[in-house]
Short mmCIF file of C-alpha atoms in Angstrom, two decimals:
data_model
loop_
_atom_site.label_atom_id
_atom_site.label_comp_id
_atom_site.label_asym_id
_atom_site.label_seq_id
_atom_site.Cartn_x
_atom_site.Cartn_y
_atom_site.Cartn_z
CA UNK A 23 -0.02 -0.03 0.02
CA UNK A 24 2.73 2.41 1.02
CA UNK A 25 4.70 1.54 -2.13
CA UNK A 26 1.60 2.19 -4.35
CA UNK A 27 1.06 5.65 -2.79
CA UNK A 28 4.68 6.50 -3.38
CA UNK A 29 4.44 5.54 -7.08
CA UNK A 30 1.27 7.55 -7.42
CA UNK A 31 2.92 10.66 -5.88
CA UNK A 32 5.92 10.23 -8.21
CA UNK A 33 3.66 9.93 -11.25
CA UNK A 34 1.75 13.09 -10.24
CA UNK A 35 4.97 15.06 -9.67
CA UNK A 36 6.25 13.97 -13.13
CA UNK A 37 3.05 15.19 -14.74
CA UNK A 38 3.22 18.48 -12.85
CA UNK A 39 6.84 18.95 -13.85
CA UNK A 40 6.03 18.11 -17.43
CA UNK A 41 3.16 20.67 -17.60
CA UNK A 42 5.28 23.28 -15.91
CA UNK A 43 7.86 23.02 -18.61
CA UNK A 44 5.42 22.69 -21.53
CA UNK A 45 4.60 25.48 -23.93
CA UNK A 46 1.59 27.60 -23.04
CA UNK A 47 -1.44 26.40 -24.96
CA UNK A 48 -3.20 29.25 -26.76
CA UNK A 49 -6.25 29.27 -28.98
CA UNK A 50 -6.50 32.24 -31.31
CA UNK A 51 -9.84 32.93 -32.99
CA UNK A 52 -8.34 34.57 -36.09
CA UNK A 53 -5.05 34.18 -37.95
CA UNK A 54 -3.76 37.67 -37.11
CA UNK A 55 -3.94 36.99 -33.35
CA UNK A 56 -2.30 33.58 -33.82
CA UNK A 57 0.53 35.31 -35.65
CA UNK A 58 0.86 37.96 -32.96
CA UNK A 59 0.99 35.40 -30.14
CA UNK A 60 3.69 33.54 -32.04
CA UNK A 61 5.70 36.75 -32.44
CA UNK A 62 5.46 37.50 -28.72
CA UNK A 63 5.74 33.92 -27.41
CA UNK A 64 8.09 32.11 -29.75
CA UNK A 65 8.81 28.59 -28.49
CA UNK A 66 7.17 29.30 -25.13
CA UNK A 67 3.71 29.04 -26.69
CA UNK A 68 1.75 26.43 -28.66
CA UNK A 69 -0.81 28.25 -30.81
CA UNK A 70 -3.94 26.75 -32.43
CA UNK A 71 -5.79 29.09 -34.84
CA UNK A 72 -9.56 28.44 -35.01
CA UNK A 73 -10.17 30.00 -38.44
CA UNK A 74 -8.42 30.71 -41.69
CA UNK A 75 -8.32 33.66 -44.03
CA UNK A 76 -10.83 31.86 -46.23
CA UNK A 77 -13.49 31.80 -43.55
CA UNK A 78 -15.87 34.62 -42.52
CA UNK A 79 -15.14 35.05 -38.78
CA UNK A 80 -18.70 36.14 -38.20
CA UNK A 81 -20.00 32.68 -39.03
CA UNK A 82 -18.02 29.75 -37.57
CA UNK A 83 -19.45 26.49 -36.29
CA UNK A 84 -18.56 25.73 -32.64
CA UNK A 85 -17.60 22.18 -33.54
CA UNK A 86 -16.46 19.62 -30.94
CA UNK A 87 -12.85 19.75 -32.13
CA UNK A 88 -12.71 23.48 -31.34
CA UNK A 89 -14.34 22.94 -28.00
CA UNK A 90 -11.66 20.33 -27.22
CA UNK A 91 -8.85 22.84 -28.10
CA UNK A 92 -10.38 25.49 -25.80
CA UNK A 93 -10.81 22.93 -23.01
CA UNK A 94 -7.06 22.43 -22.92
CA UNK A 95 -6.00 26.02 -23.50
CA UNK A 96 -4.62 28.46 -20.88
CA UNK A 97 -5.26 31.49 -23.03
CA UNK A 98 -7.88 32.36 -25.67
CA UNK A 99 -7.17 35.36 -27.86
CA UNK A 100 -9.98 36.72 -30.04
CA UNK A 101 -11.09 39.94 -31.63
CA UNK A 102 -14.21 40.69 -29.56
CA UNK A 103 -16.56 43.58 -30.29
CA UNK A 104 -19.18 40.88 -31.09
CA UNK A 105 -17.22 39.59 -34.09
CA UNK A 106 -17.39 36.02 -32.70
CA UNK A 107 -20.70 36.42 -30.84
CA UNK A 108 -22.26 33.52 -32.69
CA UNK A 109 -19.65 30.91 -31.64
CA UNK A 110 -17.07 32.03 -29.06
CA UNK A 111 -19.50 32.03 -26.08
CA UNK A 112 -20.54 28.49 -27.05
CA UNK A 113 -16.90 27.38 -27.18
CA UNK A 114 -15.86 28.71 -23.75
CA UNK A 115 -19.14 27.56 -22.13
CA UNK A 116 -19.00 24.01 -23.58
CA UNK A 117 -15.24 23.72 -22.83
CA UNK A 118 -15.82 24.22 -19.11
CA UNK A 119 -12.27 25.48 -18.70
CA UNK A 120 -12.15 27.99 -15.78
CA UNK A 121 -8.94 29.60 -17.06
CA UNK A 122 -10.49 31.01 -20.21
CA UNK A 123 -13.90 32.16 -18.98
CA UNK A 124 -14.79 35.86 -19.57
CA UNK A 125 -13.31 38.00 -16.80
CA UNK A 126 -10.36 35.61 -16.21
CA UNK A 127 -6.78 36.38 -17.36
CA UNK A 128 -6.94 33.61 -19.91
CA UNK A 129 -9.69 35.37 -21.83
CA UNK A 130 -8.22 38.15 -24.00
CA UNK A 131 -10.17 40.35 -26.48
CA UNK A 132 -8.05 42.50 -28.79
CA UNK A 133 -10.83 45.00 -29.43
CA UNK A 134 -10.74 46.01 -25.75
CA UNK A 135 -7.38 47.62 -26.30
CA UNK A 136 -7.97 49.81 -29.35
CA UNK A 137 -10.16 52.80 -30.11
CA UNK A 138 -13.12 51.38 -32.05
CA UNK A 139 -14.60 53.13 -35.09
CA UNK A 140 -18.23 53.07 -36.36
CA UNK A 141 -19.71 52.86 -32.86
CA UNK A 142 -23.48 53.17 -33.42
CA UNK A 143 -25.54 55.52 -31.31
CA UNK A 144 -28.22 52.81 -31.19
CA UNK A 145 -28.48 49.29 -32.51
CA UNK A 146 -31.23 48.58 -35.00
CA UNK A 147 -31.14 45.15 -36.69
CA UNK A 148 -33.04 46.57 -39.65
CA UNK A 149 -29.78 48.33 -40.52
CA UNK A 150 -28.02 44.96 -41.06
CA UNK A 151 -25.27 43.27 -39.16
CA UNK A 152 -24.35 46.21 -36.93
CA UNK A 153 -22.00 45.71 -33.97
CA UNK A 154 -23.04 47.52 -30.85
CA UNK A 155 -19.41 48.03 -29.66
CA UNK A 156 -18.17 49.29 -33.01
CA UNK A 157 -16.60 47.92 -36.12
CA UNK A 158 -14.60 44.80 -35.14
CA UNK A 159 -12.25 44.55 -38.13
CA UNK A 160 -9.40 46.22 -36.28
CA UNK A 161 -6.48 44.25 -37.62
CA UNK A 162 -6.06 46.27 -40.84
CA UNK A 163 -4.48 49.21 -39.13
CA UNK A 164 -0.92 48.47 -37.90
CA UNK A 165 -1.26 50.97 -35.13
CA UNK A 166 -3.90 48.68 -33.67
CA UNK A 167 -1.63 45.66 -33.95
CA UNK A 168 0.95 47.66 -31.97
CA UNK A 169 -1.58 48.48 -29.25
CA UNK A 170 -2.79 44.93 -28.98
CA UNK A 171 0.76 43.63 -28.86
CA UNK A 172 1.52 45.77 -25.78
CA UNK A 173 -1.56 44.54 -23.95
CA UNK A 174 -1.14 40.95 -25.07
CA UNK A 175 2.53 40.79 -23.98
CA UNK A 176 1.46 41.97 -20.52
CA UNK A 177 -1.35 39.34 -20.39
CA UNK A 178 1.15 36.60 -21.33
CA UNK A 179 3.33 37.52 -18.39
CA UNK A 180 0.28 37.25 -16.12
CA UNK A 181 -0.93 33.93 -17.46
CA UNK A 182 2.56 32.41 -17.66
CA UNK A 183 4.78 34.20 -15.13
CA UNK A 184 7.53 31.61 -15.39
CA UNK A 185 8.33 32.99 -18.85
CA UNK A 186 7.64 36.65 -18.10
CA UNK A 187 11.14 37.84 -19.01
CA UNK A 188 10.94 35.87 -22.28
CA UNK A 189 7.69 37.65 -23.26
CA UNK A 190 8.99 41.06 -22.37
CA UNK A 191 12.16 40.54 -24.38
CA UNK A 192 10.25 39.35 -27.43
CA UNK A 193 7.79 42.25 -27.19
CA UNK A 194 10.65 44.77 -27.06
CA UNK A 195 12.11 43.15 -30.18
CA UNK A 196 8.72 43.09 -31.96
CA UNK A 197 7.99 46.70 -30.99
CA UNK A 198 11.29 47.87 -32.54
CA UNK A 199 10.76 45.92 -35.78
CA UNK A 200 7.14 47.00 -36.04
CA UNK A 201 7.90 50.68 -35.51
CA UNK A 202 10.49 50.58 -38.26
CA UNK A 203 8.07 48.82 -40.60
CA UNK A 204 5.30 51.31 -39.90
CA UNK A 205 7.59 54.15 -40.87
CA UNK A 206 8.35 52.40 -44.13
CA UNK A 207 4.63 51.67 -44.80
CA UNK A 208 3.70 55.26 -44.15
CA UNK A 209 6.20 56.47 -46.73
CA UNK A 210 5.02 53.96 -49.35
CA UNK A 211 1.37 54.74 -48.73
CA UNK A 212 1.54 58.43 -49.58
CA UNK A 213 0.05 57.98 -53.14
CA UNK A 214 -2.96 56.27 -51.60
CA UNK A 215 -4.18 59.18 -49.56
CA UNK A 216 -7.56 60.32 -50.81
CA UNK A 217 -7.91 57.41 -53.25
CA UNK A 218 -11.62 56.57 -53.73
CA UNK A 219 -12.69 52.93 -53.40
CA UNK A 220 -15.76 50.77 -53.24
CA UNK A 221 -15.84 47.94 -50.71
CA UNK A 222 -17.72 44.66 -50.58
CA UNK A 223 -18.43 44.78 -46.81
CA UNK A 224 -17.36 47.32 -44.23
CA UNK A 225 -14.29 45.22 -43.39
CA UNK A 226 -11.87 48.01 -44.35
CA UNK A 227 -12.87 50.86 -42.01
CA UNK A 228 -9.57 50.75 -40.15
CA UNK A 229 -7.49 50.41 -43.33
CA UNK A 230 -9.37 53.38 -44.77
CA UNK A 231 -8.72 55.38 -41.61
CA UNK A 232 -5.02 54.53 -41.55
CA UNK A 233 -4.34 55.19 -45.25
CA UNK A 234 -6.83 58.04 -45.80
CA UNK A 235 -8.80 56.12 -48.41
CA UNK A 236 -12.25 57.48 -49.30
CA UNK A 237 -15.03 54.94 -49.44
CA UNK A 238 -17.83 55.98 -51.93
CA UNK A 239 -20.00 52.90 -51.43
CA UNK A 240 -20.37 49.26 -50.58
CA UNK A 241 -21.62 46.28 -52.59
CA UNK A 242 -23.67 45.17 -49.60
CA UNK A 243 -26.71 47.58 -49.21
CA UNK A 244 -26.40 47.04 -45.47
CA UNK A 245 -23.67 45.25 -43.47
CA UNK A 246 -24.18 41.54 -43.87
CA UNK A 247 -26.95 41.85 -46.47
CA UNK A 248 -25.91 40.29 -49.89
CA UNK A 249 -25.58 42.58 -52.91
CA UNK A 250 -28.81 42.92 -54.85
CA UNK A 251 -29.48 44.13 -58.38
CA UNK A 252 -31.33 47.38 -57.51
CA UNK A 253 -28.55 48.42 -55.13
CA UNK A 254 -25.81 47.53 -57.62
CA UNK A 255 -27.52 49.54 -60.34
CA UNK A 256 -27.40 52.66 -58.17
CA UNK A 257 -23.84 51.94 -57.16
CA UNK A 258 -22.89 51.55 -60.84
CA UNK A 259 -23.93 55.12 -61.63
CA UNK A 260 -22.26 56.42 -58.46
CA UNK A 261 -19.01 54.66 -59.29
CA UNK A 262 -19.08 55.75 -62.95
CA UNK A 263 -19.42 59.38 -61.90
CA UNK A 264 -16.58 59.18 -59.40
CA UNK A 265 -12.77 58.85 -59.48
CA UNK A 266 -12.88 55.51 -57.60
CA UNK A 267 -10.05 53.14 -58.56
CA UNK A 268 -10.91 49.80 -57.00
CA UNK A 269 -13.45 47.46 -55.45
CA UNK A 270 -11.97 45.85 -52.33
CA UNK A 271 -12.95 42.46 -51.03
CA UNK A 272 -11.56 39.74 -48.72
CA UNK A 273 -10.54 36.22 -49.84
CA UNK A 274 -13.70 34.76 -48.32
CA UNK A 275 -16.17 37.06 -50.06
CA UNK A 276 -17.87 36.08 -53.29
CA UNK A 277 -16.19 37.81 -56.29
CA UNK A 278 -19.26 37.93 -58.53
CA UNK A 279 -20.62 41.27 -57.37
CA UNK A 280 -17.28 43.05 -57.57
CA UNK A 281 -16.60 41.47 -60.98
CA UNK A 282 -20.02 42.65 -62.21
CA UNK A 283 -19.24 46.20 -61.20
CA UNK A 284 -15.69 46.26 -62.51
CA UNK A 285 -16.77 44.96 -65.92
CA UNK A 286 -19.04 48.00 -66.24
CA UNK A 287 -16.83 50.71 -64.86
CA UNK A 288 -13.20 51.91 -64.70
CA UNK A 289 -12.72 50.22 -61.34
CA UNK A 290 -10.37 47.29 -60.74
CA UNK A 291 -11.31 44.41 -58.50
CA UNK A 292 -8.74 43.95 -55.74
CA UNK A 293 -8.67 41.04 -53.33
CA UNK A 294 -6.64 42.14 -50.29
CA UNK A 295 -5.32 39.51 -47.86
CA UNK A 296 -7.46 40.91 -44.95
CA UNK A 297 -5.55 38.72 -42.50
CA UNK A 298 -2.43 36.53 -42.23
CA UNK A 299 -2.60 33.80 -44.89
CA UNK A 300 -5.06 35.67 -47.14
CA UNK A 301 -2.65 35.68 -50.02
CA UNK A 302 0.68 34.00 -50.71
CA UNK A 303 2.58 37.16 -49.72
CA UNK A 304 0.78 37.58 -46.39
CA UNK A 305 2.51 34.81 -44.51
CA UNK A 306 2.91 36.81 -41.27
CA UNK A 307 1.88 40.16 -39.89
CA UNK A 308 4.66 42.05 -41.63
CA UNK A 309 3.72 40.37 -44.89
CA UNK A 310 0.07 41.23 -44.35
CA UNK A 311 0.79 44.99 -44.59
CA UNK A 312 3.49 44.68 -47.22
CA UNK A 313 1.09 42.81 -49.45
CA UNK A 314 -1.87 45.06 -48.77
CA UNK A 315 0.15 48.11 -49.79
CA UNK A 316 1.66 46.39 -52.87
CA UNK A 317 -1.82 45.51 -54.16
CA UNK A 318 -3.33 48.94 -53.47
CA UNK A 319 -0.40 50.77 -55.06
CA UNK A 320 -0.96 48.84 -58.29
CA UNK A 321 -4.24 50.73 -58.70
CA UNK A 322 -3.24 54.03 -57.18
CA UNK A 323 -3.58 57.26 -59.32
#
């Protein structure tokens, strides 16, 4: 009996030691946050990304395999601002993992750490898929990435204090490289200021704000409402009378409406990466903005 208890205690201590030395398990809702956690955590984190650039993050199924990933995670990193309202609450509730419940350190929402745009004065569902907290597509402004990185690095030190110095060091390195890159992007983006565009969905509000693009219309008559012929006919006249240069869409949005408009106007259809992995050139966060600028500058005046 005494020998059995000793073996059990040894086994438990080995498990505890193994988990103490293991990488921090993180579930990221979107690719941009998975990439940022990797930048800040390196080999101290093990990151699972719940979606790809080819999926609309508004509409994801809370499938059992995702619930299993959240059940084992110590940190969940998502956008927030109701972007994942249809599936994230189900994941964390079904997972039953106390570490990643709302209000706990293991539950991190990026949108809580940036100034949100398009905050409605009231929410009326007749106006389409409107988010009460503001537009959630924050990742297309590199200044937001920088803000989130600062908050996320701090959160990593709280969730995994054993590697706190590691996270601080990697954040300092990331901050230096990101600041240099932002200076370069700002110089390259000068020809884009004031360029008129049409968008498929209001995914690009933060990109427009950062670059000084002027949106003259959207293919969707209201956010989340599919393009319809009567609306496209009005937009066709509006676009033809403008100096707009491009119709912007994400990799997961149907190209037919933007193709219809560009075949009848001077506009060029441009699929931007939107997030990490959206195009071949957007393999990481730096590539995301390099590629976005490269594609926009091809249609600049």
